Every structure is written in C-alpha cells, then in structure tokens.
Short mmCIF file of C-alpha atoms and ligand atoms in Angstrom, two decimals:
data_model
loop_
_atom_site.label_atom_id
_atom_site.label_comp_id
_atom_site.label_asym_id
_atom_site.label_seq_id
_atom_site.Cartn_x
_atom_site.Cartn_y
_atom_site.Cartn_z
CA MET A 1 77.64 -33.47 227.15
CA ILE A 2 78.09 -31.35 224.02
CA GLU A 3 78.20 -32.99 220.60
CA PHE A 4 79.05 -31.46 217.24
CA LYS A 5 78.12 -33.66 214.28
CA ASN A 6 79.25 -32.55 210.82
CA VAL A 7 78.81 -28.93 211.84
CA GLU A 8 79.35 -26.25 209.21
CA LYS A 9 79.16 -22.51 209.77
CA TYR A 10 79.18 -19.86 207.08
CA TYR A 11 79.17 -16.11 207.57
CA GLY A 12 77.81 -15.23 204.15
CA LYS A 13 80.32 -16.88 201.81
CA PHE A 14 82.99 -17.20 204.47
CA HIS A 15 83.40 -20.78 205.69
CA ALA A 16 84.08 -20.31 209.42
CA LEU A 17 83.61 -23.89 210.71
CA LYS A 18 84.39 -26.89 208.52
CA ASN A 19 82.93 -30.31 209.31
CA ILE A 20 83.33 -30.17 213.08
CA ASN A 21 82.85 -33.52 214.85
CA LEU A 22 83.47 -33.46 218.59
CA ALA A 23 81.99 -34.89 221.76
CA ILE A 24 82.80 -33.01 224.93
CA GLU A 25 82.13 -34.98 228.11
CA ASP A 26 80.87 -33.67 231.43
CA GLY A 27 83.70 -32.73 233.78
CA GLU A 28 86.24 -32.15 231.03
CA VAL A 29 88.45 -29.09 230.91
CA VAL A 30 88.91 -28.44 227.20
CA VAL A 31 91.29 -25.77 225.96
CA ILE A 32 90.87 -24.57 222.38
CA ILE A 33 93.91 -23.00 220.81
CA GLY A 34 94.78 -21.80 217.31
CA PRO A 35 95.57 -18.67 215.35
CA SER A 36 93.33 -15.62 215.33
CA GLY A 37 90.43 -16.07 212.90
CA SER A 38 90.49 -19.88 213.04
CA GLY A 39 86.91 -20.17 214.33
CA LYS A 40 87.51 -20.72 218.06
CA SER A 41 85.16 -18.01 219.22
CA THR A 42 82.56 -19.00 216.63
CA MET A 43 82.62 -22.56 217.96
CA LEU A 44 82.07 -21.39 221.55
CA ARG A 45 79.32 -19.01 220.55
CA THR A 46 77.37 -21.71 218.74
CA ILE A 47 77.25 -23.71 221.98
CA ASN A 48 75.15 -21.15 223.82
CA GLY A 49 73.24 -20.02 220.76
CA LEU A 50 74.94 -16.65 220.22
CA GLU A 51 75.62 -17.92 216.67
CA THR A 52 73.56 -20.43 214.73
CA ILE A 53 75.18 -23.20 212.74
CA THR A 54 74.56 -23.46 208.99
CA SER A 55 74.26 -27.25 208.86
CA GLY A 56 74.95 -30.39 210.85
CA GLU A 57 73.81 -31.09 214.37
CA LEU A 58 74.71 -29.57 217.71
CA LEU A 59 73.41 -31.53 220.69
CA ILE A 60 73.46 -30.31 224.27
CA ASN A 61 72.70 -33.17 226.65
CA GLY A 62 71.10 -34.97 223.72
CA THR A 63 68.88 -32.06 222.67
CA ASN A 64 69.36 -30.55 219.24
CA ILE A 65 69.70 -26.82 219.86
CA LEU A 66 68.43 -26.03 216.37
CA SER A 67 65.07 -27.66 216.86
CA LYS A 68 62.12 -25.30 217.23
CA GLU A 69 61.06 -26.71 220.58
CA THR A 70 64.40 -25.87 222.16
CA LYS A 71 64.31 -22.62 224.06
CA LEU A 72 67.58 -20.73 224.08
CA THR A 73 66.91 -19.51 227.60
CA GLU A 74 66.78 -23.13 228.76
CA ILE A 75 70.12 -23.86 227.09
CA ARG A 76 71.77 -20.75 228.50
CA LYS A 77 70.67 -21.72 232.00
CA ASN A 78 73.00 -24.68 231.72
CA ILE A 79 75.82 -22.97 229.86
CA GLY A 80 77.57 -19.99 231.44
CA MET A 81 79.82 -17.77 229.38
CA VAL A 82 82.67 -15.45 230.25
CA PHE A 83 83.69 -12.95 227.55
CA GLN A 84 86.91 -11.18 226.72
CA HIS A 85 85.41 -7.80 227.62
CA PHE A 86 83.57 -8.87 230.81
CA ASN A 87 80.16 -7.55 229.67
CA LEU A 88 79.01 -6.73 233.20
CA TYR A 89 75.91 -4.57 233.57
CA PRO A 90 77.45 -1.10 234.09
CA ASN A 91 74.56 0.35 236.09
CA LYS A 92 74.35 -2.49 238.56
CA THR A 93 76.55 -3.23 241.54
CA VAL A 94 78.74 -6.31 241.71
CA MET A 95 76.13 -7.97 243.94
CA GLU A 96 73.28 -7.07 241.57
CA ASN A 97 75.26 -8.37 238.57
CA ILE A 98 75.40 -11.78 240.25
CA THR A 99 71.85 -11.99 241.58
CA LEU A 100 69.97 -10.63 238.55
CA ALA A 101 69.63 -13.82 236.52
CA PRO A 102 68.99 -16.14 239.49
CA LEU A 103 66.21 -13.82 240.69
CA LYS A 104 64.63 -13.41 237.25
CA VAL A 105 65.26 -16.71 235.55
CA LEU A 106 65.56 -19.20 238.42
CA LYS A 107 62.99 -17.28 240.51
CA GLN A 108 65.17 -17.54 243.57
CA SER A 109 64.15 -15.60 246.66
CA GLU A 110 66.15 -12.51 247.58
CA SER A 111 67.80 -14.27 250.53
CA GLU A 112 68.62 -17.37 248.49
CA ALA A 113 70.16 -15.26 245.70
CA ASN A 114 72.10 -13.11 248.17
CA ALA A 115 73.49 -16.13 249.99
CA MET A 116 74.55 -17.69 246.71
CA ALA A 117 76.17 -14.42 245.54
CA GLU A 118 78.08 -14.14 248.83
CA ARG A 119 79.41 -17.67 248.41
CA LEU A 120 80.46 -17.06 244.80
CA LEU A 121 82.02 -13.65 245.44
CA LYS A 122 84.06 -15.08 248.30
CA ARG A 123 85.17 -17.88 246.02
CA VAL A 124 86.57 -15.43 243.44
CA GLY A 125 87.95 -13.08 246.11
CA MET A 126 85.56 -10.21 245.33
CA TRP A 127 83.23 -10.13 248.34
CA ASP A 128 84.73 -6.87 249.65
CA LYS A 129 83.69 -5.17 246.37
CA LYS A 130 80.08 -6.31 246.45
CA ASP A 131 78.68 -2.75 246.49
CA SER A 132 81.02 -1.36 243.82
CA TYR A 133 80.00 -0.62 240.25
CA PRO A 134 81.99 -2.29 237.45
CA SER A 135 83.65 0.98 236.35
CA MET A 136 85.28 1.24 239.80
CA LEU A 137 87.04 -2.10 239.34
CA SER A 138 90.16 -3.15 237.47
CA GLY A 139 89.78 -5.43 234.46
CA GLY A 140 90.96 -8.42 236.45
CA GLN A 141 88.45 -7.71 239.20
CA GLN A 142 85.65 -7.29 236.66
CA GLN A 143 86.57 -10.59 235.07
CA ARG A 144 86.46 -12.37 238.43
CA VAL A 145 82.98 -10.92 238.99
CA ALA A 146 82.02 -12.09 235.49
CA ILE A 147 83.15 -15.61 236.40
CA ALA A 148 81.02 -15.51 239.55
CA ARG A 149 78.09 -14.33 237.44
CA GLY A 150 78.70 -17.18 235.00
CA LEU A 151 78.48 -19.63 237.89
CA ALA A 152 75.37 -18.10 239.42
CA MET A 153 72.97 -20.12 237.28
CA LYS A 154 74.70 -23.32 238.41
CA PRO A 155 75.57 -24.20 234.81
CA ASP A 156 76.72 -27.64 233.66
CA VAL A 157 79.56 -26.03 231.77
CA LEU A 158 81.29 -22.66 231.73
CA LEU A 159 82.61 -21.29 228.42
CA PHE A 160 85.51 -18.80 228.42
CA ASP A 161 86.28 -16.72 225.32
CA GLU A 162 89.83 -15.37 225.74
CA PRO A 163 89.13 -14.33 229.33
CA THR A 164 92.56 -12.79 229.92
CA SER A 165 93.27 -11.21 226.51
CA ALA A 166 91.94 -7.79 227.47
CA LEU A 167 93.74 -7.65 230.83
CA ASP A 168 96.89 -5.88 231.89
CA PRO A 169 99.61 -8.48 232.45
CA GLU A 170 99.61 -8.07 236.24
CA MET A 171 95.90 -8.97 236.40
CA ILE A 172 96.11 -12.19 234.40
CA GLY A 173 97.41 -14.39 237.21
CA ASP A 174 94.46 -13.68 239.55
CA VAL A 175 91.94 -14.63 236.87
CA LEU A 176 93.83 -17.77 235.86
CA ASP A 177 94.07 -18.77 239.54
CA VAL A 178 90.28 -18.62 239.86
CA MET A 179 89.91 -20.70 236.70
CA LYS A 180 92.44 -23.26 237.95
CA LYS A 181 90.53 -23.57 241.23
CA LEU A 182 87.27 -24.20 239.35
CA ALA A 183 88.94 -26.82 237.18
CA LYS A 184 90.30 -28.60 240.26
CA GLU A 185 86.79 -28.62 241.74
CA GLY A 186 85.59 -30.57 238.71
CA MET A 187 83.80 -27.79 236.81
CA SER A 188 83.30 -28.55 233.10
CA MET A 189 85.02 -25.79 231.17
CA ILE A 190 85.72 -24.97 227.55
CA VAL A 191 88.37 -22.30 227.34
CA VAL A 192 89.60 -20.39 224.30
CA THR A 193 92.93 -18.91 225.31
CA HIS A 194 96.45 -18.06 224.24
CA GLU A 195 97.75 -18.84 227.74
CA MET A 196 99.81 -21.94 227.02
CA GLY A 197 100.95 -22.31 230.63
CA PHE A 198 97.34 -22.56 231.73
CA ALA A 199 96.59 -25.05 228.94
CA ARG A 200 99.53 -27.25 229.87
CA GLU A 201 98.74 -27.19 233.57
CA VAL A 202 94.95 -27.44 233.60
CA ALA A 203 93.60 -28.92 230.35
CA ASP A 204 92.34 -32.50 230.12
CA ARG A 205 92.14 -32.04 226.40
CA ILE A 206 93.58 -29.70 223.80
CA ILE A 207 91.82 -28.84 220.58
CA PHE A 208 93.89 -27.07 217.95
CA MET A 209 92.01 -25.19 215.25
CA ALA A 210 93.16 -23.59 212.03
CA GLU A 211 91.09 -22.07 209.22
CA GLY A 212 87.84 -23.39 210.61
CA GLU A 213 89.01 -26.97 211.07
CA VAL A 214 89.92 -29.05 214.10
CA LEU A 215 93.46 -30.11 213.21
CA GLU A 216 94.27 -31.84 216.49
CA ASP A 217 92.19 -33.13 219.36
CA SER A 218 94.35 -34.62 222.08
CA ARG A 219 93.82 -35.93 225.60
CA ASP A 220 97.58 -36.45 225.87
CA VAL A 221 98.21 -32.87 226.93
CA LYS A 222 101.82 -33.45 228.04
CA GLY A 223 102.52 -35.19 224.72
CA PHE A 224 100.89 -32.35 222.80
CA PHE A 225 103.20 -29.78 224.34
CA ALA A 226 106.25 -32.00 224.06
CA ASN A 227 105.96 -31.97 220.26
P1 LIG B 1 88.91 -16.87 216.46
O1 LIG B 1 88.07 -16.91 217.70
O2 LIG B 1 89.66 -18.14 216.25
O3 LIG B 1 89.80 -15.67 216.39
P2 LIG B 1 86.43 -16.29 215.13
O4 LIG B 1 85.55 -17.44 215.38
O5 LIG B 1 86.24 -15.07 215.95
O6 LIG B 1 87.95 -16.77 215.20
O7 LIG B 1 86.34 -15.86 213.63
C1 LIG B 1 86.56 -16.79 212.56
C2 LIG B 1 86.43 -16.07 211.25
O8 LIG B 1 85.07 -15.72 211.04
C3 LIG B 1 87.24 -14.78 211.16
O9 LIG B 1 87.79 -14.70 209.86
C4 LIG B 1 86.22 -13.71 211.38
O10 LIG B 1 86.56 -12.54 210.68
C5 LIG B 1 84.95 -14.33 210.80
N1 LIG B 1 83.75 -13.82 211.51
C6 LIG B 1 83.49 -13.94 212.83
N2 LIG B 1 82.30 -13.41 213.15
C7 LIG B 1 81.78 -12.95 211.99
C8 LIG B 1 80.56 -12.28 211.65
N3 LIG B 1 79.64 -12.01 212.58
N4 LIG B 1 80.38 -11.97 210.34
C9 LIG B 1 81.31 -12.27 209.41
N5 LIG B 1 82.46 -12.88 209.67
C10 LIG B 1 82.71 -13.22 210.93
P1 LIG B 2 84.61 -9.90 222.47
O1 LIG B 2 84.93 -11.32 222.05
O2 LIG B 2 85.10 -8.85 221.55
O3 LIG B 2 84.93 -9.63 223.89
P2 LIG B 2 82.08 -10.53 223.39
O4 LIG B 2 82.20 -12.00 223.13
O5 LIG B 2 82.34 -10.02 224.75
O6 LIG B 2 83.03 -9.80 222.39
O7 LIG B 2 80.65 -10.04 222.96
C1 LIG B 2 80.21 -10.26 221.65
C2 LIG B 2 78.75 -9.86 221.52
O8 LIG B 2 77.90 -10.74 222.29
C3 LIG B 2 78.49 -8.47 222.03
O9 LIG B 2 77.79 -7.76 221.01
C4 LIG B 2 77.61 -8.63 223.25
O10 LIG B 2 76.65 -7.63 223.34
C5 LIG B 2 76.95 -9.98 223.03
N1 LIG B 2 76.68 -10.67 224.30
C6 LIG B 2 77.41 -10.60 225.41
N2 LIG B 2 76.90 -11.33 226.39
C7 LIG B 2 75.80 -11.93 225.90
C8 LIG B 2 74.84 -12.85 226.43
N3 LIG B 2 74.92 -13.35 227.67
N4 LIG B 2 73.82 -13.21 225.63
C9 LIG B 2 73.73 -12.73 224.40
N5 LIG B 2 74.61 -11.88 223.85
C10 LIG B 2 75.64 -11.47 224.58
#
C-alpha cells in the first residue's frame, strides 16, 4: 500500500507536484496518464526514493519513507522499477543482470538465484538469450529482460516509467503482452504510459495528471474512456 498525503515537490522554484493525495492498494494496476511535463515520472520516482518530496508524507506499507530510520535499500527491495531506457548493466549478461541483486541484496545462493532467473526469463520469453549482452538485443528484448530484473527481488509493486516510449513500433506489442500477463497474475503495477489501448484493457484505475496535479482519479476505466 502506497499513500501520498499532501505531497508537494519542488525542483528549485518549479512546482512539480501539487498537493497529491492518493492511496494505492495492493494488487491494483494503476495507469498514470497526462501530458509531457505534468509530473508523472516525478511521482513514480518519489515512490522508490529516486526523488525526495519537498513536503507532505509518503508512506510505503505504513512506513514514512522520509524518516531517517527508513533505509532506501529496504524500500527498493519491495519496489521494482522499469525505465524508459532499460538501464541494464551493459557489461553483464542477461542472466547476470537478473541474478545480481538477488545474490547481493537477498543473499540468495547461486543455484537459488539461477533457478529464479530461469523462471523469470522463461516468463518474459527471453531464456534463449540468457548468455547475450544487452547490446546484442533489440530494445524490446532489453525491456523484457528489464522487467524480469524488476521482478527478481520479488517486489510488492512494479513501477513502469514509459516502458514502451523508446521502442520501435514493432517491439511494443511484445512488451505490452508481458505487462498484461503480469497484471492478469495479480501483480501490483503503477504504469506511466501513453499507450491508451493498454490503459483501457488492463488498468483497474486511471490517474490523469496535468501541471503537477491529479485532475482525475477513476476506477471506472470504461467510463473514463467513454467520455
Ligand atoms: P512527466 O513524467 O509527466 O513528463 P516529469 O515528472 O518528468 O513529467 O517532469 C515534470 C516537470 O518537472 C517538467 O517540467 C520537468 O522539466 C521538471 N523536472 C523534472 N525533473 C527535474 C529536475 N531534476 N530538475 C528540474 N526540473 C525537473
Ligand atoms: P528516462 O526516463 O530518460 O529513461 P531513466 O528513468 O531511465 O531515464 O533514468 C533516470 C536516472 O535514474 C538515470 O540517471 C539513471 O542513472 C538513474 N537510475 C536508473 N536506475 C536506477 C536505480 N535502480 N536506482 C537509482 N537510480 C537509477
């Protein structure tokens, strides 16, 4: 459960998030839409601590992520993130990209981590590329590996920041198919995207942002798109 209470975010004098109040439940698939520059990415990035908020409260499973006792590494264990530009480790193989954090952070054994990576790579259709380096893969393939990596820490929620915006059109479907499968399996997801078809088909809830504000927050997704 993720709660924003009266959250404000400034970049210098620029007011990027304005009085955000939201509670996102476990198991929800939330799609955030809105024009470029409206604060969507900023909102996502505050959730896993890539950006700090200026004021208000941000609670993850009841814990204030601003408090000094809260370790960011603990929060990031539970919150996976998939970026627009994949951000895979270029000098590591697909397999190593997946197993790195579980080995280091979760202290899994080699065989445990490898078994988990095999399961995840099969799930995203990338097992046959396990020994490839990211530069040998298409954007769509890299993004599917990035999704597997995001799942490797067994997070409570997976955040997606425009996961298909940097892809050639013919790659987008494969990535969206993986995301749809995850959503059907009950994964909690918060997705910033311009893919309205995906939003209509998969979202439990649509949040529409403009100029740093949440202008609409609807669980009537069909109704939202009918208007
Ligand atoms: P969106 O994801 O909706 O496109 P962003 O959250 O990326 O919007 O950005 C919201 C606004 O904040 C934009 O005007 C952007 O230029 C500004 N912004 C984002 N990151 C920074 C930063 N690190 N420093 C200054 N301004 C920023
Ligand atoms: P874009 O939205 O342009 O694709 P990204 O969201 O991919 O940009 O990355 C934004 C910044 O966040 C980059 O400078 C990147 O180095 C950093 N970053 C990427 N992944 C992580 C992570 N897991 N933890 C901390 N910082 C990260």
